Short mmCIF file of C-alpha atoms and ligand atoms in Angstrom, two decimals:
data_model
loop_
_atom_site.label_atom_id
_atom_site.label_comp_id
_atom_site.label_asym_id
_atom_site.label_seq_id
_atom_site.Cartn_x
_atom_site.Cartn_y
_atom_site.Cartn_z
CA MET A 1 192.41 -123.65 -63.71
CA SER A 2 192.67 -126.66 -66.40
CA THR A 3 194.69 -126.30 -69.47
CA ILE A 4 192.57 -125.83 -72.64
CA ASP A 5 194.03 -126.77 -76.06
CA PRO A 6 193.75 -123.82 -78.61
CA LEU A 7 190.95 -124.12 -81.21
CA ILE A 8 192.18 -120.80 -82.69
CA THR A 9 195.81 -119.82 -81.94
CA ALA A 10 197.04 -116.45 -80.84
CA GLU A 11 198.84 -116.18 -84.26
CA GLU A 12 195.69 -116.87 -86.12
CA ILE A 13 193.68 -114.30 -84.26
CA ALA A 14 196.53 -111.74 -84.87
CA GLN A 15 196.43 -112.42 -88.48
CA ALA A 16 192.76 -112.07 -88.66
CA THR A 17 192.75 -108.85 -86.67
CA ALA A 18 195.38 -107.28 -88.99
CA GLN A 19 193.36 -108.15 -92.05
CA LEU A 20 189.92 -106.92 -90.44
CA GLY A 21 191.88 -103.80 -89.22
CA ALA A 22 193.27 -103.10 -92.89
CA ARG A 23 189.75 -103.69 -94.40
CA ILE A 24 188.06 -101.32 -92.02
CA SER A 25 190.63 -98.57 -92.42
CA ARG A 26 190.04 -98.69 -96.27
CA ASP A 27 186.15 -98.80 -95.94
CA TYR A 28 185.82 -96.03 -93.42
CA ASP A 29 188.52 -93.81 -94.64
CA GLY A 30 187.16 -90.18 -94.51
CA LYS A 31 184.17 -91.17 -92.32
CA ASP A 32 183.18 -90.52 -88.83
CA LEU A 33 183.81 -93.74 -87.48
CA LEU A 34 182.41 -94.86 -84.01
CA LEU A 35 183.63 -98.37 -82.73
CA LEU A 36 181.01 -99.71 -80.39
CA SER A 37 182.12 -102.43 -78.02
CA VAL A 38 179.43 -104.60 -76.44
CA LEU A 39 180.91 -105.48 -72.96
CA LYS A 40 182.60 -107.48 -71.57
CA GLY A 41 183.73 -110.22 -73.96
CA SER A 42 184.70 -107.92 -76.74
CA VAL A 43 187.33 -105.77 -74.86
CA VAL A 44 190.24 -107.77 -75.72
CA PHE A 45 189.25 -107.99 -79.57
CA LEU A 46 188.49 -104.08 -79.44
CA ALA A 47 192.05 -103.45 -77.87
CA ASP A 48 193.53 -105.39 -80.66
CA ILE A 49 191.65 -104.20 -83.50
CA MET A 50 192.00 -100.58 -82.28
CA ARG A 51 195.72 -100.99 -82.99
CA GLN A 52 195.16 -102.16 -86.38
CA ILE A 53 192.87 -99.54 -87.62
CA THR A 54 195.15 -96.69 -89.18
CA ILE A 55 192.27 -94.01 -89.59
CA PRO A 56 190.73 -91.70 -86.82
CA TYR A 57 187.60 -93.37 -84.78
CA ALA A 58 186.08 -92.78 -81.42
CA ILE A 59 184.93 -95.61 -79.30
CA ASP A 60 182.27 -96.24 -76.77
CA PHE A 61 180.65 -99.29 -74.94
CA MET A 62 177.29 -100.70 -74.17
CA ALA A 63 176.62 -103.51 -71.80
CA VAL A 64 173.61 -105.77 -72.34
CA SER A 65 172.20 -108.95 -70.57
CA SER A 66 169.38 -111.31 -71.48
CA TYR A 67 166.05 -111.25 -69.76
CA GLY A 68 165.08 -114.25 -67.89
CA ASN A 69 166.92 -117.66 -67.72
CA SER A 70 166.55 -118.67 -71.44
CA ARG A 71 168.60 -116.51 -73.64
CA THR A 72 166.86 -118.00 -76.82
CA SER A 73 163.24 -117.47 -75.62
CA SER A 74 162.46 -113.94 -76.94
CA GLY A 75 165.82 -112.30 -77.68
CA ALA A 76 164.84 -109.43 -75.57
CA VAL A 77 167.83 -107.89 -73.94
CA LYS A 78 168.34 -105.47 -71.20
CA ILE A 79 170.46 -102.55 -71.51
CA ASN A 80 172.66 -102.17 -68.45
CA LEU A 81 175.09 -99.48 -69.94
CA ASP A 82 174.15 -97.14 -72.85
CA LEU A 83 176.22 -95.03 -75.20
CA LYS A 84 177.54 -91.54 -73.85
CA GLN A 85 177.12 -90.01 -77.23
CA ASP A 86 174.68 -89.53 -80.02
CA ILE A 87 175.24 -91.60 -83.03
CA GLY A 88 172.92 -89.72 -85.27
CA GLY A 89 174.60 -89.30 -88.84
CA ARG A 90 177.65 -91.21 -87.75
CA HIS A 91 179.18 -94.53 -88.95
CA VAL A 92 178.78 -97.24 -86.34
CA LEU A 93 180.67 -100.26 -86.26
CA ILE A 94 179.72 -102.81 -83.58
CA ILE A 95 182.77 -104.91 -82.19
CA GLU A 96 181.42 -108.20 -81.07
CA ASP A 97 183.25 -111.13 -79.64
CA ILE A 98 180.91 -113.70 -80.79
CA VAL A 99 177.49 -114.25 -82.57
CA ASP A 100 175.69 -117.25 -81.37
CA SER A 101 171.95 -117.41 -81.94
CA GLY A 102 172.30 -113.56 -83.24
CA LEU A 103 169.34 -112.60 -81.09
CA THR A 104 171.28 -110.14 -78.99
CA LEU A 105 172.92 -108.41 -81.78
CA SER A 106 169.73 -108.34 -83.83
CA TYR A 107 167.93 -106.63 -80.79
CA LEU A 108 170.82 -104.29 -80.41
CA MET A 109 171.02 -103.29 -83.94
CA GLY A 110 167.03 -102.68 -84.00
CA LEU A 111 167.78 -100.29 -81.04
CA LEU A 112 170.60 -98.50 -82.47
CA LYS A 113 169.00 -98.19 -86.14
CA GLY A 114 166.36 -96.27 -84.24
CA ARG A 115 168.96 -93.65 -83.39
CA ALA A 116 169.41 -92.87 -87.06
CA PRO A 117 173.30 -93.62 -87.63
CA ALA A 118 174.68 -92.86 -91.09
CA SER A 119 175.43 -96.75 -91.20
CA LEU A 120 175.38 -99.54 -88.95
CA GLU A 121 177.55 -102.68 -89.46
CA VAL A 122 179.05 -105.44 -87.32
CA CYS A 123 182.45 -106.70 -86.84
CA ALA A 124 182.41 -110.06 -85.09
CA LEU A 125 185.60 -112.13 -84.31
CA LEU A 126 183.51 -115.50 -84.06
CA ASN A 127 180.32 -116.55 -85.64
CA LYS A 128 178.58 -119.92 -84.98
CA ARG A 129 176.73 -119.66 -88.16
CA SER A 130 175.24 -123.11 -87.89
CA ARG A 131 173.57 -121.94 -84.72
CA ASN A 132 172.33 -118.46 -85.93
CA GLU A 133 168.42 -118.15 -85.59
CA ILE A 134 168.68 -114.73 -87.35
CA GLN A 135 170.83 -114.37 -90.47
CA LEU A 136 173.03 -111.37 -89.60
CA GLU A 137 175.86 -111.90 -91.77
CA PRO A 138 178.43 -109.66 -90.20
CA LYS A 139 180.00 -107.41 -92.63
CA TYR A 140 183.45 -108.23 -90.94
CA GLN A 141 184.15 -111.57 -89.34
CA GLY A 142 187.05 -113.38 -88.08
CA PHE A 143 186.32 -117.19 -87.78
CA ASP A 144 183.00 -119.36 -88.31
CA LEU A 145 182.96 -121.55 -85.33
CA PRO A 146 181.60 -124.88 -84.91
CA ASP A 147 178.82 -125.40 -82.21
CA ALA A 148 181.19 -125.15 -79.30
CA PHE A 149 181.32 -123.31 -76.09
CA VAL A 150 184.59 -121.24 -76.45
CA VAL A 151 186.51 -119.29 -73.97
CA GLY A 152 189.65 -117.06 -74.02
CA TYR A 153 190.68 -114.00 -75.68
CA GLY A 154 188.16 -111.98 -73.50
CA LEU A 155 185.59 -114.66 -73.42
CA ASP A 156 184.70 -116.23 -70.17
CA TYR A 157 183.09 -119.11 -68.35
CA ALA A 158 181.85 -117.78 -64.94
CA GLU A 159 184.34 -114.94 -65.32
CA GLN A 160 187.23 -117.32 -65.69
CA TYR A 161 189.50 -117.75 -68.84
CA ARG A 162 189.30 -114.30 -70.15
CA GLY A 163 193.01 -113.74 -70.10
CA LEU A 164 194.00 -116.68 -72.32
CA PRO A 165 195.65 -115.41 -75.47
CA TYR A 166 193.91 -117.93 -77.69
CA ILE A 167 190.52 -119.31 -78.14
CA GLY A 168 189.77 -122.83 -76.76
CA ASP A 169 186.66 -125.16 -76.48
CA LEU A 170 185.80 -125.64 -72.98
CA ARG A 171 183.89 -128.85 -73.73
CA GLY A 172 187.31 -130.39 -74.49
CA VAL A 173 188.20 -130.08 -70.94
P1 5GP B 1 173.43 -114.74 -78.95
O1 5GP B 1 172.26 -113.67 -78.52
O2 5GP B 1 174.06 -114.42 -80.41
O3 5GP B 1 172.93 -116.14 -78.84
O4 5GP B 1 174.53 -114.77 -77.86
C1 5GP B 1 175.61 -113.92 -77.79
C2 5GP B 1 176.42 -113.73 -76.48
O5 5GP B 1 176.30 -115.07 -75.81
C3 5GP B 1 177.75 -113.42 -76.68
O6 5GP B 1 177.79 -111.98 -76.85
C4 5GP B 1 178.32 -114.02 -75.39
O7 5GP B 1 178.45 -113.18 -74.35
C5 5GP B 1 177.50 -115.27 -75.18
N1 5GP B 1 178.17 -116.43 -75.77
C6 5GP B 1 177.49 -117.13 -76.99
N2 5GP B 1 178.33 -118.18 -77.17
C7 5GP B 1 179.37 -118.36 -76.48
C8 5GP B 1 180.50 -119.02 -76.31
O8 5GP B 1 180.90 -120.09 -77.11
N3 5GP B 1 181.52 -118.74 -75.28
C9 5GP B 1 181.13 -117.67 -74.40
N4 5GP B 1 182.24 -117.55 -73.61
N5 5GP B 1 180.07 -116.89 -74.47
C10 5GP B 1 179.28 -117.07 -75.46
#
């Protein structure tokens, strides 16, 4: 596996995670909070943000994949793993690794809104704003990314690089 230079260092990620965790802890104090992680890329971010949130919460997982070859064609996604619990009346915060076109997240949010949560927000570590086809504006966001293909900190390329402690641009290799 080749070496990839950091685009966002482990220290910068740790700082962002601490700030996001503090904000979430303040905003959801006294609320029934459910952290919803979208597998698989967001698991490292979830594990870190969980340790920065100081209020009680539950966690659950969903797994989705795009239909067809082109992920940008329709935005329709297939649900490969659904939630194990009812989200009606609960405060759901989606923990996402990266938003690119925004189509996956927008589809997921539409689906979840239909289940009547008390609130539904997004915490995304990375957002390629210049590539967003749908304006989502996650309430919580770590970094705005240029148009790059990044790996590390949970993000993969063909299942590789997930264990890198930092985020790097694969195109630089
Ligand atoms: P969207 O529907 O926003 O276009 O795509 C979001 C999904 O595409 C992410 O959850 C992630 O799985 C994948 N993705 C988008 N950009 C990148 C990237 O730069 N690196 C990696 N590893 N995955 C990406």
